[in-house]
Coordinates of C-alpha atoms in Angstrom, one line a residue:
Chain A
X13 CA 17.9 52.1 -154.3
X14 CA 16.1 49.6 -152.1
X15 CA 15.4 46.1 -153.4
X16 CA 12.5 44.0 -152.7
X17 CA 13.0 41.5 -149.9
X18 CA 15.8 43.5 -148.4
X19 CA 16.7 42.3 -144.8
X20 CA 18.5 45.5 -143.8
X21 CA 17.8 49.0 -145.3
X22 CA 19.4 52.4 -144.8
X23 CA 17.5 55.3 -146.1
X24 CA 19.3 58.7 -146.5
X25 CA 21.4 57.8 -143.4
X26 CA 23.9 60.5 -142.3
X27 CA 26.1 60.2 -139.3
X28 CA 28.1 63.2 -138.2
X29 CA 30.7 63.3 -135.4
X30 CA 31.4 66.9 -134.4
X31 CA 33.0 68.0 -137.8
X32 CA 33.5 64.7 -139.4
X33 CA 30.8 63.2 -141.6
X34 CA 31.2 59.5 -141.3
X35 CA 28.2 58.5 -143.6
X36 CA 26.6 61.0 -146.0
X37 CA 23.0 60.4 -147.1
X38 CA 23.5 56.6 -147.6
X39 CA 20.7 54.8 -149.4
X40 CA 21.6 51.0 -149.3
X41 CA 19.8 47.7 -148.8
X42 CA 21.2 44.2 -147.9
X43 CA 19.6 41.1 -149.3
X44 CA 20.1 37.5 -148.3
X45 CA 23.5 36.1 -149.1
X46 CA 27.0 37.3 -148.3
X47 CA 27.7 41.0 -148.9
X48 CA 31.2 42.5 -148.7
X49 CA 31.6 46.0 -147.6
X50 CA 34.8 47.4 -148.9
X51 CA 36.4 50.8 -148.2
X52 CA 39.6 52.4 -146.9
X53 CA 40.0 53.4 -143.3
X54 CA 37.5 56.1 -142.4
X55 CA 35.2 55.2 -145.4
X56 CA 32.4 54.6 -143.0
X57 CA 32.2 50.7 -142.9
X58 CA 32.4 50.4 -139.1
X59 CA 29.9 53.3 -138.6
X60 CA 27.4 51.6 -141.0
X61 CA 27.7 48.4 -139.2
X62 CA 27.1 50.0 -135.7
X63 CA 24.1 51.8 -137.0
X64 CA 22.7 48.6 -138.3
X65 CA 23.2 47.1 -134.9
X66 CA 21.5 49.9 -133.2
X67 CA 24.7 50.8 -131.1
X68 CA 23.9 54.5 -132.0
X69 CA 21.2 56.3 -134.0
X70 CA 22.1 58.0 -137.3
X71 CA 22.1 61.8 -137.2
X72 CA 19.5 61.7 -139.9
X73 CA 17.7 59.1 -142.0
X74 CA 16.6 55.7 -140.8
X75 CA 18.0 52.3 -140.5
X76 CA 15.7 49.1 -140.5
X77 CA 16.7 45.7 -139.8
X78 CA 14.3 42.9 -140.5
X79 CA 11.6 45.5 -140.9
X80 CA 12.2 47.1 -137.4
X81 CA 13.9 50.1 -136.2
X82 CA 16.7 48.7 -134.2
X83 CA 17.3 51.6 -131.9
X84 CA 13.7 51.5 -130.8
X85 CA 13.3 47.6 -130.6
X86 CA 16.4 46.2 -128.9
X87 CA 14.7 42.7 -129.1
X88 CA 15.5 42.5 -132.8
X89 CA 19.1 42.4 -131.9
X90 CA 18.6 38.8 -130.6
X91 CA 18.2 38.0 -134.3
X92 CA 21.7 39.6 -135.2
X93 CA 25.2 38.7 -134.7
X94 CA 28.3 40.8 -134.6
X95 CA 31.9 40.2 -134.8
X96 CA 33.8 43.3 -134.0
X97 CA 37.3 44.1 -135.5
X98 CA 39.0 45.0 -132.2
X99 CA 39.7 42.7 -129.2
X100 CA 36.5 42.0 -127.3
X101 CA 37.3 38.7 -125.3
X102 CA 37.6 38.4 -121.5
X103 CA 41.1 36.9 -121.1
X104 CA 40.4 35.0 -118.0
X105 CA 37.2 33.3 -119.0
X106 CA 37.2 29.9 -120.8
X107 CA 35.6 29.9 -124.4
X108 CA 32.9 27.5 -123.4
X109 CA 31.7 29.7 -120.4
X110 CA 32.0 33.0 -122.4
X111 CA 29.9 31.6 -125.2
X112 CA 27.3 30.1 -122.9
X113 CA 27.0 33.4 -121.2
X114 CA 26.7 35.3 -124.5
X115 CA 23.9 32.9 -125.5
X116 CA 22.1 33.6 -122.3
X117 CA 22.5 37.3 -122.9
X118 CA 20.7 36.7 -126.2
X119 CA 17.8 35.2 -124.2
X120 CA 18.5 31.5 -124.5
X121 CA 17.7 29.4 -121.4
X122 CA 21.0 28.2 -119.6
X123 CA 20.7 24.6 -120.5
X124 CA 20.2 25.4 -124.2
X125 CA 22.9 28.1 -124.1
X126 CA 25.4 25.4 -122.7
X127 CA 24.6 23.0 -125.6
X128 CA 24.7 25.7 -128.3
X129 CA 28.1 27.0 -126.9
X130 CA 29.7 23.3 -127.2
X131 CA 28.1 22.9 -130.7
X132 CA 29.2 26.3 -132.0
X133 CA 32.8 25.8 -130.6
X134 CA 33.0 22.5 -132.3
X135 CA 31.8 24.2 -135.6
X136 CA 34.6 26.7 -135.5
X137 CA 37.3 24.1 -134.5
X138 CA 37.8 24.9 -130.9
X139 CA 36.0 22.1 -129.0
X140 CA 39.2 20.7 -127.6
X141 CA 40.4 24.0 -126.3
X142 CA 36.9 25.2 -125.0
X143 CA 37.9 25.0 -121.3
X144 CA 41.3 27.0 -121.6
X145 CA 41.2 30.7 -120.6
X146 CA 41.0 32.8 -123.7
X147 CA 44.1 34.7 -122.7
X148 CA 46.2 31.7 -123.7
X149 CA 44.7 31.6 -127.3
X150 CA 46.5 32.5 -130.5
X151 CA 45.2 35.2 -132.8
X152 CA 43.5 32.8 -135.0
X153 CA 41.6 31.0 -132.1
X154 CA 40.6 34.4 -130.8
X155 CA 39.2 35.2 -134.2
X156 CA 37.2 32.0 -134.3
X157 CA 35.8 32.6 -130.8
X158 CA 34.7 36.1 -131.9
X159 CA 32.9 34.5 -134.9
X160 CA 31.4 31.7 -132.6
X161 CA 30.0 34.3 -130.2
X162 CA 28.3 36.0 -133.1
X163 CA 26.8 32.7 -134.2
X164 CA 26.1 31.1 -130.9
X165 CA 22.5 32.3 -130.6
X166 CA 21.6 31.4 -134.2
X167 CA 21.1 34.9 -135.7
X168 CA 19.4 35.5 -139.0
X169 CA 22.1 38.0 -139.9
X170 CA 25.7 38.3 -138.8
X171 CA 27.7 41.4 -139.4
X172 CA 31.5 40.7 -139.4
X173 CA 34.0 43.6 -139.1
X174 CA 37.3 42.6 -140.8
X175 CA 37.0 38.7 -139.8
X176 CA 40.3 37.7 -141.3
X177 CA 42.3 40.6 -139.8
X178 CA 45.7 39.6 -138.4
X179 CA 45.6 36.1 -139.6
X180 CA 48.2 34.1 -141.4
X181 CA 47.3 32.8 -145.0
X182 CA 46.2 29.4 -143.7
X183 CA 44.2 31.0 -140.9
X184 CA 42.6 33.4 -143.4
X185 CA 41.7 30.6 -145.5
X186 CA 39.9 28.8 -142.7
X187 CA 38.1 31.9 -141.5
X188 CA 36.9 32.7 -145.0
X189 CA 35.7 29.2 -145.3
X190 CA 33.7 29.4 -142.1
X191 CA 32.2 32.7 -143.3
X192 CA 31.3 31.2 -146.5
X193 CA 29.7 28.1 -144.9
X194 CA 27.8 30.4 -142.6
X195 CA 25.5 31.2 -145.4
X196 CA 25.9 28.3 -147.8
X197 CA 25.2 25.6 -145.1
X198 CA 23.0 27.5 -142.5
X199 CA 21.4 30.2 -144.5
X200 CA 22.6 33.0 -142.1
X201 CA 22.9 36.2 -144.2
X202 CA 26.5 37.7 -143.8
X203 CA 27.7 41.4 -144.2
X204 CA 31.5 41.5 -143.8
X205 CA 33.7 44.4 -144.1
X206 CA 37.3 44.1 -145.4
X207 CA 40.1 45.9 -146.9
X208 CA 41.1 43.0 -149.1
X209 CA 39.5 42.6 -152.5
X210 CA 40.6 39.0 -152.7
X211 CA 38.8 38.1 -149.6
X212 CA 35.5 39.6 -150.9
X213 CA 36.0 38.2 -154.4
X214 CA 36.3 34.8 -152.9
X215 CA 33.6 34.8 -150.5
X216 CA 30.9 37.3 -151.3
X217 CA 28.0 37.3 -153.5
X218 CA 27.5 41.0 -153.6
X219 CA 29.7 44.0 -152.9
X220 CA 29.3 47.5 -151.7
X221 CA 32.3 50.0 -151.9
X222 CA 32.2 52.9 -149.7
X223 CA 34.2 56.0 -150.4
X224 CA 34.4 59.0 -147.8
X225 CA 30.9 58.0 -146.3
X226 CA 29.1 57.5 -149.6
X227 CA 28.3 54.3 -151.6
X228 CA 30.7 54.5 -154.6
X229 CA 29.4 51.2 -156.1
X230 CA 27.0 48.4 -155.2
X231 CA 26.2 45.1 -157.0
X232 CA 26.8 41.5 -157.5
X233 CA 30.3 40.4 -157.5
X234 CA 29.9 38.2 -160.5
X235 CA 28.9 41.2 -162.6
X236 CA 32.0 43.0 -161.6
X237 CA 34.3 40.1 -162.3
X238 CA 32.7 39.0 -165.7
X239 CA 34.9 38.0 -168.6
X240 CA 36.4 40.9 -170.4
X241 CA 36.8 41.1 -174.2
X242 CA 40.5 40.6 -173.8
X243 CA 42.4 37.3 -174.1
X244 CA 45.4 36.6 -171.9
X245 CA 48.1 34.5 -173.4
X246 CA 51.2 33.0 -171.8
X247 CA 54.0 31.4 -173.8
X248 CA 57.1 29.3 -172.7
X249 CA 59.7 31.0 -174.7
X250 CA 60.2 33.1 -177.8
X251 CA 57.9 35.8 -176.5
X252 CA 59.5 38.6 -178.3
X253 CA 59.3 36.7 -181.6
X254 CA 55.5 36.0 -180.8
X255 CA 54.9 39.8 -180.1
X256 CA 56.5 40.6 -183.3
X257 CA 54.4 38.1 -185.2
X258 CA 51.1 39.4 -183.6
X259 CA 52.1 43.0 -184.4
X260 CA 52.9 42.1 -188.0
X261 CA 49.4 40.8 -188.3
X262 CA 47.9 44.1 -186.9
X263 CA 46.8 42.6 -183.6
X264 CA 46.5 45.2 -180.8
X265 CA 48.8 43.8 -178.0
X266 CA 49.5 44.8 -174.4
X267 CA 52.3 43.3 -172.4
X268 CA 52.2 42.7 -168.7
X269 CA 52.0 40.3 -165.7
X270 CA 54.2 37.7 -167.4
X271 CA 52.0 37.5 -170.5
X272 CA 50.4 39.1 -173.3
X273 CA 46.8 40.6 -173.6
X274 CA 45.2 40.9 -176.9
X275 CA 41.9 42.7 -177.5
X276 CA 39.0 41.0 -179.0
X277 CA 37.4 37.5 -178.7
X278 CA 36.3 36.7 -182.2
X279 CA 37.3 33.6 -184.2
X280 CA 39.5 35.6 -186.7
X281 CA 41.6 36.8 -183.9
X282 CA 42.0 33.3 -182.6
X283 CA 43.3 32.3 -186.0
X284 CA 45.8 35.2 -186.1
X285 CA 47.0 34.2 -182.7
X286 CA 47.5 30.6 -183.8
X287 CA 49.4 31.6 -186.9
X288 CA 51.7 34.0 -184.7
X289 CA 52.4 31.1 -182.4
X290 CA 53.5 28.8 -185.3
X291 CA 55.5 31.5 -186.9
X292 CA 57.4 32.5 -183.7
X293 CA 57.7 28.8 -182.6
X294 CA 56.4 29.8 -179.2
X295 CA 55.0 27.0 -177.2
X296 CA 51.4 28.0 -175.7
X297 CA 51.2 27.7 -171.9
X298 CA 47.7 29.3 -171.4
X299 CA 45.3 31.2 -173.4
X300 CA 42.0 32.4 -171.7
X301 CA 39.6 35.2 -171.5
X302 CA 40.8 37.7 -168.9
X303 CA 38.5 38.3 -165.9
X304 CA 38.3 41.8 -164.2
X305 CA 39.5 41.7 -160.7
X306 CA 38.0 43.8 -157.9
X307 CA 41.1 45.8 -157.5
X308 CA 40.4 47.4 -160.8
X309 CA 36.8 48.0 -159.6
X310 CA 38.0 49.6 -156.4
X311 CA 40.6 51.9 -158.1
X312 CA 38.0 52.7 -160.8
X313 CA 35.7 53.8 -158.1
X314 CA 38.4 56.0 -156.6
X315 CA 39.3 57.2 -160.0
X316 CA 35.6 58.2 -160.7
X317 CA 35.5 60.2 -157.5
X318 CA 38.8 61.9 -158.3
X319 CA 37.3 62.8 -161.7
X320 CA 34.1 64.1 -160.1
X321 CA 36.1 66.2 -157.7
X322 CA 38.1 67.7 -160.6
X323 CA 35.2 68.4 -162.7
Chain B
X17 CA 36.6 -9.0 -134.2
X18 CA 34.0 -6.2 -134.7
X19 CA 35.2 -3.0 -136.4
X20 CA 35.9 0.0 -134.1
X21 CA 33.3 2.7 -134.4
X22 CA 34.3 6.3 -133.8
X23 CA 32.2 8.3 -131.4
X24 CA 30.2 10.9 -133.2
X25 CA 29.6 8.8 -136.3
X26 CA 26.3 7.4 -137.4
X27 CA 27.8 3.8 -138.0
X28 CA 26.4 2.4 -134.7
X29 CA 23.2 4.5 -134.0
X30 CA 22.1 2.0 -131.3
X31 CA 25.3 2.2 -129.1
X32 CA 24.5 3.4 -125.7
X33 CA 26.4 6.4 -124.2
X34 CA 27.7 7.4 -127.7
X35 CA 27.8 11.2 -128.2
X36 CA 26.9 12.2 -131.8
X37 CA 28.4 15.3 -133.3
X38 CA 25.5 16.7 -135.2
X39 CA 27.6 20.0 -135.4
X40 CA 26.2 23.4 -135.7
X41 CA 22.4 23.5 -136.1
X42 CA 19.8 26.2 -136.4
X43 CA 18.0 26.9 -133.1
X44 CA 14.3 26.8 -132.7
X45 CA 14.0 26.7 -129.0
X46 CA 12.7 29.5 -126.6
X47 CA 14.2 33.0 -126.6
X48 CA 13.4 34.7 -123.4
X49 CA 14.5 38.3 -124.3
X50 CA 15.7 41.0 -122.0
X51 CA 14.6 39.4 -118.9
X52 CA 16.9 36.4 -119.5
X53 CA 19.6 38.9 -120.8
X54 CA 19.5 41.0 -117.6
X55 CA 19.5 37.9 -115.4
X56 CA 22.6 36.4 -117.2
X57 CA 24.5 39.8 -116.7
X58 CA 23.5 39.7 -113.0
X59 CA 24.6 36.2 -112.5
X60 CA 27.9 36.8 -114.2
X61 CA 28.5 39.8 -112.1
X62 CA 28.1 37.7 -108.9
X63 CA 30.5 35.2 -110.4
X64 CA 33.0 37.7 -111.2
X65 CA 32.8 39.5 -107.8
X66 CA 33.2 36.3 -105.7
X67 CA 35.5 34.5 -108.3
X68 CA 33.3 31.5 -108.9
X69 CA 34.6 29.5 -111.7
X70 CA 38.0 31.2 -111.6
X71 CA 41.4 30.5 -110.2
X72 CA 41.9 30.2 -106.4
X73 CA 43.9 33.5 -106.6
X74 CA 40.9 35.4 -107.9
X75 CA 38.7 34.0 -105.3
X76 CA 41.2 34.7 -102.4
X77 CA 40.5 38.4 -102.2
X78 CA 36.9 38.6 -101.8
X79 CA 36.7 35.5 -99.5
X80 CA 39.4 36.8 -97.3
X81 CA 37.3 39.9 -96.7
X82 CA 34.1 37.7 -96.0
X83 CA 36.3 35.7 -93.6
X84 CA 37.7 38.8 -91.9
X85 CA 34.2 40.3 -91.3
X86 CA 32.7 37.0 -90.0
X87 CA 35.7 36.6 -87.7
X88 CA 34.9 40.1 -86.3
X89 CA 31.4 39.0 -85.9
X90 CA 32.5 35.9 -84.0
X91 CA 34.9 37.7 -81.7
X92 CA 32.1 40.3 -80.9
X93 CA 29.6 37.3 -80.4
X94 CA 32.1 35.6 -78.0
X95 CA 32.7 38.9 -76.1
X96 CA 29.1 39.7 -75.9
X97 CA 28.2 36.2 -74.7
X98 CA 31.1 36.3 -72.1
X99 CA 29.9 39.8 -70.8
X100 CA 26.2 38.7 -70.6
X101 CA 27.1 35.5 -68.7
X102 CA 29.5 37.0 -66.2
X103 CA 28.0 40.6 -65.8
X104 CA 24.4 40.0 -66.7
X105 CA 22.3 42.1 -69.0
X106 CA 22.6 45.3 -67.0
X107 CA 26.3 45.0 -66.5
X108 CA 27.1 44.3 -70.2
X109 CA 24.8 47.2 -71.3
X110 CA 26.5 49.5 -68.8
X111 CA 30.0 48.7 -70.3
X112 CA 28.7 49.2 -73.7
X113 CA 30.0 46.0 -75.1
X114 CA 29.7 44.6 -78.6
X115 CA 26.4 45.3 -80.4
X116 CA 24.8 45.0 -83.9
X117 CA 25.2 48.8 -84.1
X118 CA 28.8 48.9 -83.2
X119 CA 29.6 46.0 -85.7
X120 CA 28.7 48.3 -88.6
X121 CA 30.7 51.2 -87.0
X122 CA 33.8 48.8 -87.2
X123 CA 32.8 47.2 -90.5
X124 CA 32.0 50.3 -92.6
X125 CA 35.6 51.0 -93.7
X126 CA 36.3 47.3 -94.3
X127 CA 33.1 47.0 -96.3
X128 CA 34.4 50.1 -98.3
X129 CA 37.9 48.7 -98.9
X130 CA 36.1 45.4 -100.1
X131 CA 34.0 47.4 -102.5
X132 CA 37.0 49.3 -103.8
X133 CA 38.9 46.1 -104.5
X134 CA 36.0 43.9 -105.8
X135 CA 33.5 46.3 -107.6
X136 CA 35.9 47.2 -110.4
X137 CA 35.9 43.6 -111.4
X138 CA 32.2 43.9 -112.6
X139 CA 32.7 46.9 -115.0
X140 CA 36.3 47.8 -115.8
X141 CA 37.3 44.5 -117.7
X142 CA 34.2 44.7 -119.8
X143 CA 35.3 48.1 -121.0
X144 CA 39.1 47.4 -121.0
X145 CA 38.7 44.2 -123.0
X146 CA 35.9 45.6 -125.4
X147 CA 33.3 43.1 -124.2
X148 CA 30.9 45.9 -123.5
X149 CA 30.3 46.2 -127.2
X150 CA 29.2 42.6 -127.3
X151 CA 26.6 43.2 -124.6
X152 CA 25.3 46.2 -126.3
X153 CA 24.6 44.6 -129.6
X154 CA 22.3 42.1 -127.8
X155 CA 18.9 42.5 -126.6
X156 CA 20.0 44.6 -123.8
X157 CA 20.3 48.4 -123.3
X158 CA 23.1 50.1 -121.5
X159 CA 20.7 50.8 -118.6
X160 CA 19.9 47.1 -118.4
X161 CA 23.6 46.4 -118.3
X162 CA 24.4 48.9 -115.6
X163 CA 21.5 47.9 -113.5
X164 CA 22.1 44.2 -113.7
X165 CA 25.8 44.7 -112.6
X166 CA 24.7 47.1 -109.9
X167 CA 22.2 44.7 -108.6
X168 CA 24.8 41.9 -108.6
X169 CA 27.3 43.8 -106.6
X170 CA 24.5 44.9 -104.2
X171 CA 23.6 41.3 -103.6
X172 CA 27.3 40.7 -102.8
X173 CA 27.5 43.6 -100.5
X174 CA 24.3 42.5 -98.7
X175 CA 25.8 39.1 -98.1
X176 CA 29.0 40.6 -96.8
X177 CA 27.2 43.0 -94.6
X178 CA 24.5 40.7 -93.2
X179 CA 26.4 37.4 -92.8
X180 CA 28.6 38.5 -89.8
X181 CA 25.6 40.2 -88.3
X182 CA 23.8 36.8 -88.4
X183 CA 26.8 35.3 -86.7
X184 CA 26.7 37.8 -84.1
X185 CA 23.0 37.4 -83.5
X186 CA 23.4 33.7 -83.1
X187 CA 26.3 34.3 -80.7
X188 CA 24.5 36.8 -78.7
X189 CA 21.3 34.5 -78.5
X190 CA 23.3 31.5 -77.6
X191 CA 25.5 33.2 -75.3
X192 CA 22.6 34.5 -73.1
X193 CA 21.8 32.3 -70.3
X194 CA 18.1 32.5 -71.4
X195 CA 18.2 32.7 -75.1
X196 CA 14.4 33.0 -75.7
X197 CA 14.2 35.8 -73.2
X198 CA 17.0 37.5 -74.9
X199 CA 15.3 37.2 -78.4
X200 CA 12.0 38.4 -77.0
X201 CA 13.7 41.5 -75.6
X202 CA 15.9 42.3 -78.5
X203 CA 14.1 41.1 -81.6
X204 CA 14.0 44.6 -83.0
X205 CA 17.8 44.3 -83.6
X206 CA 17.0 42.1 -86.5
X207 CA 15.1 44.5 -88.7
X208 CA 17.5 47.2 -87.6
X209 CA 20.6 45.5 -88.7
X210 CA 18.9 44.4 -91.9
X211 CA 17.9 47.9 -92.6
X212 CA 21.1 49.4 -91.6
X213 CA 23.1 47.0 -93.6
X214 CA 21.0 47.6 -96.7
X215 CA 21.4 51.4 -96.3
X216 CA 25.2 51.1 -96.0
X217 CA 25.4 48.5 -99.0
X218 CA 23.2 50.6 -101.4
X219 CA 25.3 53.6 -101.0
X220 CA 28.6 51.8 -101.1
X221 CA 27.6 49.8 -104.1
X222 CA 26.5 52.8 -106.0
X223 CA 29.6 54.8 -105.2
X224 CA 31.9 51.9 -106.0
X225 CA 30.1 51.3 -109.3
X226 CA 30.3 54.9 -110.2
X227 CA 34.1 54.9 -109.7
X228 CA 34.4 51.6 -111.6
X229 CA 32.4 53.0 -114.5
X230 CA 34.8 55.9 -115.0
X231 CA 38.0 53.8 -115.1
X232 CA 39.1 51.1 -117.5
X233 CA 41.6 49.7 -115.2
X234 CA 40.7 48.1 -111.9
X235 CA 43.7 49.7 -110.1
X236 CA 42.7 53.1 -111.0
X237 CA 39.1 52.6 -109.9
X238 CA 40.2 51.1 -106.5
X239 CA 42.5 54.1 -106.0
X240 CA 39.8 56.4 -107.0
X241 CA 37.4 54.9 -104.5
X242 CA 39.7 54.7 -101.6
X243 CA 40.6 58.5 -102.3
X244 CA 36.9 59.3 -102.4
X245 CA 36.6 57.7 -98.9
X246 CA 39.8 58.9 -97.2
X247 CA 40.4 62.4 -98.6
X248 CA 37.1 64.2 -97.6
X249 CA 37.3 62.4 -94.2
X250 CA 40.9 63.8 -93.7
X251 CA 39.8 67.3 -94.6
X252 CA 36.3 67.4 -93.0
X253 CA 37.2 65.8 -89.7
X254 CA 39.3 68.6 -88.2
X255 CA 37.0 71.2 -89.8
X256 CA 33.9 69.7 -88.3
X257 CA 35.4 70.3 -84.8
X258 CA 34.6 74.0 -85.4
X259 CA 30.9 74.3 -84.5
X260 CA 29.9 76.6 -87.6
X261 CA 31.6 74.2 -90.0
X262 CA 30.2 71.0 -88.7
X263 CA 28.0 70.6 -91.8
X264 CA 31.1 69.8 -93.9
X265 CA 30.8 66.3 -92.6
X266 CA 28.1 65.7 -95.3
X267 CA 31.1 65.3 -97.7
X268 CA 32.6 62.5 -95.5
X269 CA 31.0 59.3 -96.8
X270 CA 32.2 57.3 -93.7
X271 CA 30.5 59.8 -91.5
X272 CA 27.3 59.9 -93.4
X273 CA 27.1 56.1 -93.3
X274 CA 28.1 55.9 -89.7
X275 CA 25.4 58.4 -88.8
X276 CA 22.7 56.7 -90.8
X277 CA 23.6 53.4 -88.8
X278 CA 23.2 55.2 -85.6
X279 CA 20.0 56.9 -86.7
X280 CA 18.5 53.5 -87.6
X281 CA 19.6 51.8 -84.4
X282 CA 19.0 54.7 -82.0
X283 CA 16.6 56.9 -83.7
X284 CA 17.0 60.8 -83.9
X285 CA 18.7 62.6 -81.2
X286 CA 16.5 64.3 -78.6
X287 CA 15.5 67.9 -79.8
X288 CA 17.2 67.2 -83.2
X289 CA 15.7 69.4 -86.1
X290 CA 13.5 71.3 -83.6
X291 CA 13.4 75.0 -84.4
X292 CA 17.0 76.4 -84.8
X293 CA 18.8 73.4 -83.8
X294 CA 22.4 73.3 -85.1
X295 CA 23.1 70.8 -87.8
X296 CA 25.4 68.9 -85.6
X297 CA 25.3 67.5 -82.1
X298 CA 28.9 68.0 -81.2
X299 CA 28.6 67.2 -77.6
X300 CA 26.7 63.9 -78.0
X301 CA 29.1 61.0 -77.1
X302 CA 28.6 57.9 -79.0
X303 CA 29.0 54.3 -78.1
X304 CA 32.5 53.2 -79.0
X305 CA 33.6 56.8 -79.2
X306 CA 34.5 56.5 -82.9
X307 CA 32.7 59.7 -84.1
X308 CA 33.0 63.1 -82.8
X309 CA 29.3 63.9 -83.3
X310 CA 26.2 63.3 -85.3
X311 CA 24.5 65.1 -88.2
X312 CA 21.0 66.3 -87.7
X313 CA 18.5 63.8 -89.3
X314 CA 17.2 66.1 -92.2
X315 CA 20.8 67.1 -93.2
X316 CA 21.9 63.4 -92.8
X317 CA 19.1 62.2 -95.0
X318 CA 19.7 64.8 -97.7
X319 CA 23.4 63.9 -97.7
X320 CA 22.6 60.2 -97.7
X321 CA 20.3 60.4 -100.7
X322 CA 22.7 62.8 -102.5
X323 CA 25.5 60.3 -102.0
X324 CA 23.2 57.7 -103.5
X325 CA 21.6 59.5 -106.4
X326 CA 24.4 61.7 -107.7
X327 CA 26.9 58.9 -108.4
X328 CA 24.1 56.7 -109.7
X329 CA 23.0 59.3 -112.1
X330 CA 26.5 60.1 -113.3
X331 CA 27.1 56.4 -113.9
X332 CA 24.0 55.8 -115.8
X333 CA 24.6 58.9 -118.0
X334 CA 28.1 57.8 -118.6
X335 CA 26.9 54.5 -120.0
X336 CA 24.3 56.1 -122.1
X337 CA 26.9 58.2 -123.7
X338 CA 29.0 55.1 -124.5
X339 CA 26.4 54.2 -127.1
X340 CA 26.1 57.4 -128.9

């Protein structure tokens, strides 16, 4: 299922470690934009990223990045950026020196590397702290340096492994904003793995869900979070009377999450809801079509696989 | 009164000396590929080894060793100059005073301790901190990385090995009543001490990088290296006193390097490797009297290249496997 204009493709990629199959005949392509890679621990997210980076070859199948086999042409890696999930920063080195060095390792001349390091640190909000040893940085600052080292050489694609891991809510917001800007402002394609649906839903254009080394689902986030044929209604008081009034009118009702869900989106239903609200004297707070969230999609994928297993 | 203009804004584009924050930009300049990548890792290796750009505490250790070795060179130069001026060339030679060969005999152990303490700085932290992965996702192979680090430490070792020899040479030349006559008669010492220093530095570097590549903690690598140097020596020295077991000295790195040094300065001993010669010349007294005997040249060269190739190959293989 490769799409035209794909920047990275995996064709029947399998990766085995002794008795464990980390990826099982994966066919997948990554296009321009921000793609979220979702999956539980051991689903194969990190293995997929490392294969795309050419850190190790697949057991079978082939991985191509920007049209090249990355294990055979290491030079293509100068157009990739990688932010690992684990710690990777030398604690004694200041961020400015480390980033300059990493830019040089990507082939940039020293003077250019120094300028890029300063600009990138300013971009991630660490310009003031750039001469401090990184061992003195907070978790949030370290995550930003990790992102900066992935961007310092101006890659075409960055692969981010759990970029918001370990961050507090404010730090998470800032990191996701940086990830989002990386594509929206600079056109750098982003692939990022996460455990959290909310991060992916908020940041990504596309989503790929991995389950046990296989692709469970893949597509545009907007398609998965499209409006459903259900209205969600919240009232400020007289909720029980409102429910009774709806049921008396033969409306199918589900109760949950502090509100009432009614199935159907036609005008007749809206009239029935209006009449029920009037009869029950229930002040309306909110009434809107309900959107599906990615959690349902993920549990749905797990459910599908469970069904397949049971069949 | 004019309104203040914040640096980095475009309100006053003609102001001299204002730094404009244009933020993150796409890069369209040159990319120099693997050559630049290898050079960067090499330069970084030298910085790490000698503590450049780091705290005074980090610099202290390597530079203390450099200082110690230079001081030894200075002392030997002073002793040599004093001997030549008071006893003349013949008298100084008869007493077997300080020489370029003897300097390495004394310095080998110090060089090895230096390598044991400093070489782990080049490899261990990258693996311990996880930085190695950041190198390997760039246009650099594991072979490039290991070779660049190896070359960086070899450069440092050559500096540490040759610098005191240069001090000693200057001392000997200036200490001689007729410096040009001394140079004319002893110029071959220069290529010999350069070659011998390189021979010692190459093996010590390779063995040190091998041990550093196996450990993630610098302390463990240092202990492993010191053990690799001392334990075989403690076992083989008494055994080598038995004529039939003298070959066991090939496991003693200090002995192999010492004999290589002697071979370069003094050539092969008379009759060595001829016919059924023993592997060891147990009765040959050496200048300085620090070694009980010498390995025969063929066995010595075999041992030398084994000490060079085996750890190097294991190190290379080990880093290849890290990316599989």
